[in-house]
Coordinates of C-alpha atoms in Angstrom, one line a residue:
M1 CA -7.7 3.5 25.7
Q2 CA -7.8 0.3 23.7
E3 CA -4.5 -0.5 21.9
V4 CA -4.6 0.5 18.3
V5 CA -4.1 -2.2 15.7
E6 CA -1.9 -0.9 12.9
F7 CA -2.1 -1.6 9.2
A8 CA -5.2 -3.7 9.1
T9 CA -8.4 -3.0 7.3
F10 CA -11.4 -5.0 6.3
P11 CA -11.9 -4.2 2.6
H12 CA -15.0 -6.3 2.2
F13 CA -16.8 -3.7 4.3
F14 CA -16.6 -1.4 1.4
S15 CA -18.6 -3.7 -0.9
D16 CA -22.0 -2.4 -0.1
T17 CA -20.9 1.2 -0.8
L18 CA -19.2 0.5 -4.1
R19 CA -21.9 -1.9 -5.4
F20 CA -24.2 1.0 -5.8
Y21 CA -21.8 3.1 -7.7
R22 CA -20.3 1.1 -10.6
H23 CA -18.3 2.9 -13.3
T24 CA -17.5 5.7 -10.9
N25 CA -14.2 7.1 -9.5
V26 CA -12.9 6.2 -6.0
V27 CA -10.0 8.1 -4.4
Y28 CA -8.1 6.4 -1.6
L29 CA -5.8 8.5 0.5
N30 CA -3.0 7.1 2.6
T31 CA -2.4 3.8 0.9
V32 CA 0.1 1.9 3.0
V33 CA -0.3 -1.9 2.7
G34 CA -2.1 -2.2 -0.7
N35 CA -4.8 -4.7 0.4
T36 CA -7.8 -2.3 0.1
E37 CA -7.1 -0.8 -3.3
Q38 CA -6.2 -4.2 -4.8
F39 CA -9.5 -5.6 -3.4
I40 CA -11.4 -2.7 -5.0
K41 CA -9.7 -3.2 -8.4
R42 CA -10.3 -7.0 -8.4
N43 CA -14.0 -6.8 -7.5
F44 CA -15.5 -3.6 -8.8
R45 CA -15.8 -1.8 -12.1
V46 CA -14.6 1.5 -10.7
R47 CA -11.7 3.7 -11.4
I48 CA -9.4 3.7 -8.4
I49 CA -7.0 6.6 -7.7
T50 CA -4.5 6.2 -4.9
N51 CA -2.3 8.6 -3.0
T52 CA 0.5 7.8 -0.6
V53 CA 3.8 9.3 0.6
L54 CA 5.7 6.0 1.1
P55 CA 7.9 5.3 -1.9
G56 CA 7.4 1.5 -1.7
A57 CA 3.6 1.8 -1.4
Y58 CA 3.7 4.0 -4.5
E59 CA 5.7 1.4 -6.4
Y60 CA 3.2 -1.2 -5.3
D61 CA 0.3 0.8 -6.6
L62 CA 2.2 1.7 -9.8
A63 CA 2.6 -2.0 -10.5
L64 CA -0.7 -3.4 -9.5
I65 CA -3.2 -0.5 -9.6
E66 CA -2.2 1.9 -12.4
N67 CA -0.7 -0.9 -14.4
D68 CA -2.8 -3.9 -15.5
R69 CA -0.5 -6.5 -17.1
F70 CA 2.4 -8.5 -15.9
L71 CA 5.0 -6.9 -18.1
L72 CA 8.0 -9.3 -17.8
S73 CA 8.5 -11.5 -20.9
N74 CA 9.6 -15.1 -20.9
V75 CA 13.1 -13.9 -21.9
D76 CA 13.0 -11.6 -18.9
L77 CA 11.9 -14.4 -16.6
R78 CA 14.6 -16.7 -17.8
R79 CA 17.2 -14.1 -17.2
I80 CA 15.9 -13.5 -13.6
Q81 CA 15.9 -17.2 -13.0
Q82 CA 19.4 -17.8 -14.4
L83 CA 20.7 -15.0 -12.2
A84 CA 19.3 -16.8 -9.1
D85 CA 20.8 -20.1 -10.3
T86 CA 24.3 -18.6 -10.6
F87 CA 24.3 -18.1 -6.9
D88 CA 25.5 -20.8 -4.6
N89 CA 22.5 -23.1 -3.6
D90 CA 23.0 -22.1 0.0
A91 CA 23.0 -18.4 -0.7
S92 CA 19.5 -18.0 0.8
Q93 CA 20.7 -19.7 4.0
S94 CA 23.8 -17.5 4.2
E95 CA 24.5 -15.2 7.2
R96 CA 21.6 -12.8 7.8
V97 CA 22.5 -9.2 7.3
E98 CA 20.5 -6.2 8.6
R99 CA 19.9 -3.2 6.4
N100 CA 17.9 -0.4 7.8
S101 CA 16.1 -2.6 10.4
V102 CA 15.4 -5.4 7.9
E103 CA 17.3 -8.7 8.5
L104 CA 17.5 -11.0 5.4
P105 CA 20.1 -13.5 4.1
D106 CA 23.1 -11.9 2.6
G107 CA 22.5 -13.9 -0.5
F108 CA 19.1 -12.2 -1.0
W109 CA 20.6 -8.7 -0.7
E110 CA 23.2 -9.6 -3.3
Y111 CA 20.6 -11.0 -5.6
A112 CA 18.4 -7.9 -5.2
R113 CA 21.4 -5.7 -6.1
E114 CA 22.0 -7.8 -9.3
I115 CA 18.4 -7.6 -10.3
K116 CA 18.5 -3.8 -10.2
Q117 CA 21.5 -3.9 -12.6
L118 CA 19.5 -5.7 -15.3
P119 CA 18.4 -3.6 -18.3
I120 CA 14.7 -4.4 -17.7
F121 CA 14.9 -2.6 -14.4
D122 CA 15.1 0.7 -16.1
R123 CA 12.9 -0.1 -19.1
T124 CA 9.8 1.7 -17.8
P125 CA 8.6 2.8 -14.4
Y126 CA 6.1 -0.1 -14.5
H127 CA 8.9 -2.7 -15.2
R128 CA 10.8 -1.3 -12.2
A129 CA 7.7 -1.4 -10.0
T130 CA 7.0 -5.0 -11.1
L131 CA 10.5 -6.1 -10.2
H132 CA 10.3 -4.4 -6.8
Y133 CA 7.0 -6.2 -6.2
F134 CA 8.7 -9.5 -7.1
L135 CA 11.6 -8.8 -4.8
W136 CA 9.2 -7.9 -2.0
Q137 CA 7.4 -11.2 -2.2
L138 CA 10.7 -13.0 -2.1
A139 CA 11.8 -10.9 0.9
K140 CA 8.6 -11.7 2.7
Y141 CA 9.2 -15.4 2.2
Y142 CA 12.6 -15.2 4.0
L143 CA 11.2 -13.0 6.7
M144 CA 8.5 -15.6 7.4
N145 CA 10.9 -18.5 7.0
D146 CA 13.1 -17.1 9.7
R147 CA 10.3 -17.8 12.2
S148 CA 9.7 -21.3 11.0
S149 CA 11.4 -24.5 12.1
S150 CA 11.0 -26.1 8.7
P151 CA 13.9 -26.0 6.2
G152 CA 13.6 -23.2 3.7
L153 CA 14.0 -23.2 -0.1
N154 CA 17.3 -22.2 -1.6
L155 CA 17.4 -19.0 -3.6
G156 CA 16.9 -20.7 -7.0
E157 CA 13.9 -22.7 -5.9
A158 CA 12.3 -19.7 -4.2
V159 CA 12.7 -17.5 -7.2
R160 CA 11.2 -20.2 -9.5
F161 CA 8.2 -20.4 -7.2
Y162 CA 7.6 -16.6 -6.9
L163 CA 8.1 -15.9 -10.6
R164 CA 5.0 -18.0 -11.1
E165 CA 3.1 -16.6 -8.2
V166 CA 3.6 -12.9 -8.7
R167 CA 1.7 -13.0 -12.0
R168 CA -1.6 -13.7 -10.2
P169 CA -2.4 -10.2 -8.8
F170 CA -2.0 -8.5 -12.2
R171 CA -5.3 -7.9 -13.8
S172 CA -7.4 -5.2 -15.5
N173 CA -10.7 -3.8 -14.3
R174 CA -11.0 -2.1 -17.7
E175 CA -10.6 1.3 -16.1
V176 CA -7.8 4.0 -16.3
N177 CA -6.6 3.8 -12.7
E178 CA -4.0 6.2 -11.3
A179 CA -1.4 6.0 -8.6
Y180 CA 0.0 9.2 -7.0
Q181 CA 2.8 9.9 -4.6
R182 CA 2.4 13.1 -2.5
A183 CA -0.4 14.5 -4.7
D184 CA -0.9 18.2 -3.8
R185 CA -4.1 19.8 -2.8
E186 CA -4.8 21.3 -6.2
T187 CA -4.5 17.8 -7.8
L188 CA -7.1 16.5 -5.3
E189 CA -9.4 19.4 -6.1
N190 CA -9.2 18.5 -9.8
I191 CA -10.0 14.8 -9.4
A192 CA -13.6 14.0 -10.3
A193 CA -14.8 11.3 -8.0
R194 CA -17.8 10.1 -6.1
V195 CA -16.2 8.1 -3.3
L196 CA -13.3 9.1 -1.0
I197 CA -11.7 6.5 1.3
V198 CA -9.4 7.9 4.0
D199 CA -7.3 5.8 6.3
V200 CA -7.0 7.9 9.5
P201 CA -4.1 6.8 11.7
P202 CA -3.8 7.8 15.4
V203 CA -2.6 11.3 16.4
D204 CA 0.8 9.9 17.2
G205 CA 1.2 8.7 13.6
Y206 CA 3.3 5.8 12.5
K207 CA 6.3 5.3 14.8
A208 CA 7.5 2.2 13.1
L209 CA 6.5 0.0 10.2
P210 CA 5.9 -3.8 10.5
S211 CA 8.9 -5.7 9.2
F212 CA 7.3 -6.8 5.9
I213 CA 6.4 -3.2 5.1
Q214 CA 9.8 -1.9 6.2
A215 CA 11.3 -4.5 3.8
R216 CA 9.3 -3.1 0.9
E217 CA 10.3 0.4 1.6
V218 CA 14.0 -0.4 2.0
L219 CA 14.0 -2.4 -1.3
V220 CA 12.8 0.7 -3.1
R221 CA 14.9 3.2 -1.1
E222 CA 17.7 1.7 1.0
Q223 CA 18.1 4.8 3.1
F224 CA 14.4 5.0 3.8
S225 CA 13.6 6.8 7.0
L226 CA 10.0 7.1 8.3
P227 CA 10.6 10.5 10.0
D228 CA 12.1 11.9 6.8
I229 CA 9.1 10.7 4.7
L230 CA 6.5 11.7 7.3
P231 CA 7.7 14.9 9.0
P232 CA 5.4 16.2 11.8
E233 CA 2.0 17.6 10.8
Y234 CA 2.5 16.7 7.2
F235 CA 0.3 13.8 6.1
F236 CA -1.8 11.0 7.4
G237 CA 0.6 8.9 9.4
S238 CA 2.6 12.0 10.6
H239 CA 2.9 12.9 14.3
F240 CA 0.6 15.6 15.5
D241 CA 1.0 17.3 18.9
S242 CA -2.7 17.1 19.8
E243 CA -6.0 15.8 18.5
D244 CA -7.1 19.4 18.0
V245 CA -4.1 20.2 15.8
Y246 CA -4.6 16.9 13.9
I247 CA -8.3 17.6 13.2
E248 CA -7.7 21.2 12.2
W249 CA -5.1 20.0 9.7
M250 CA -7.4 17.2 8.5
S251 CA -10.3 19.7 8.0
E252 CA -8.0 21.9 5.8
F253 CA -6.7 19.0 3.8
L254 CA -10.1 17.3 3.3
G255 CA -11.6 20.6 2.4
H256 CA -10.0 20.2 -1.0
C257 CA -12.1 17.0 -1.4
Q258 CA -15.5 18.6 -0.6
H259 CA -16.6 18.0 -4.2
I260 CA -16.5 14.2 -3.6
Q261 CA -19.9 13.1 -2.4
I262 CA -19.3 10.0 -0.2
W263 CA -16.5 9.9 2.3
L264 CA -15.5 6.7 4.1
L265 CA -13.1 7.3 7.0
I266 CA -11.3 4.3 8.5
V267 CA -10.7 5.4 12.1
R268 CA -8.2 3.4 14.2
D269 CA -8.5 5.3 17.4
T270 CA -12.1 5.4 18.8
A271 CA -11.2 8.4 21.0
M272 CA -11.1 10.5 17.9
L273 CA -14.7 9.7 16.8
P274 CA -16.4 12.7 18.7
G275 CA -13.8 15.2 17.3
L276 CA -14.1 13.8 13.8
G277 CA -17.9 14.0 14.0
K278 CA -17.8 17.7 15.0
M279 CA -15.3 18.3 12.2
L280 CA -17.6 16.8 9.6
E281 CA -20.6 18.6 11.0
A282 CA -18.7 21.9 10.7
M283 CA -18.0 21.0 7.1
S284 CA -21.8 20.6 6.5
R285 CA -21.7 16.9 6.1
R286 CA -24.1 14.4 7.7
T287 CA -22.4 11.4 9.1
R288 CA -23.1 7.9 10.5
S289 CA -20.7 5.5 12.1
F290 CA -20.1 1.7 12.0
S291 CA -17.8 -0.7 13.8
H292 CA -16.4 -3.9 12.5
P293 CA -14.2 -6.4 14.3
I294 CA -10.9 -7.3 12.6
A295 CA -9.4 -9.4 15.3
E296 CA -10.3 -10.7 18.7
G297 CA -10.7 -7.8 21.0
H298 CA -10.1 -5.2 18.2
S299 CA -12.5 -3.4 15.9
F300 CA -12.1 -0.7 13.3
N301 CA -14.6 2.2 13.2
Y302 CA -15.9 3.7 10.0
L303 CA -17.5 7.1 9.4
V304 CA -19.6 7.4 6.3
S305 CA -20.2 11.1 5.4
Q306 CA -22.2 12.9 2.7
P307 CA -23.1 16.6 2.1
E308 CA -26.2 17.8 3.9

């Protein structure tokens, strides 16, 4: 079986589907990275509704999908910058410390702790999510810099750069978007939507997160544990004992979304395509499949399904 590529989608593929349905509602189940829902919000006049179980992914969607504006004032930004400037200039180059499988400079961890003590952190859930997003971008810089031979920025310089850059993704699509964490089946039944996008991981689920995603989750919840968040047979990304058990669970779960006309399933494991096709047929839905390359030697498969 071809090796499965994790956490990569090709959001432009959705363009043709969404272009026909402006001013409609799109539900996206199993948001993990954030690329797809952000692409949809940036480019289409649709209402996007997301659902995830990962706390960091939920904070991301809270900041950038449900929220529209960069909420930090100039006073807030000055305080954040002043806090970074009070650290020793070499704090970002200090000894690297591992916390929950994420290795970053000790100066970064101390700075993140201080940021969370600021009054703005608890002002609203959207302020908290915005600060988590800022810290995540800063953490990604130091994760990437660790693999680079070029000298890195000190903490004050890096904060100054990212306080400018993190404003860019915040924008409105003039819709009332919603972010959910662990939305139950009754909630899904009551969401009026035309398009459902489902990211379907392999049967084995997510065994580990890439370092940049793990960093986001640890920043939101330091004691984050993937097995605790995704117990067996619980949600997309959980481990299932067999494909039959997985598809049976999926049929029950997606049965609460039957009122949504168009389903777009992102399938990472091609071996699941026949089983998923039979599942959709049993649910009285007609289906066609597509394949799109995302990297050399790797493709993602897509099932587009509508009621018969």
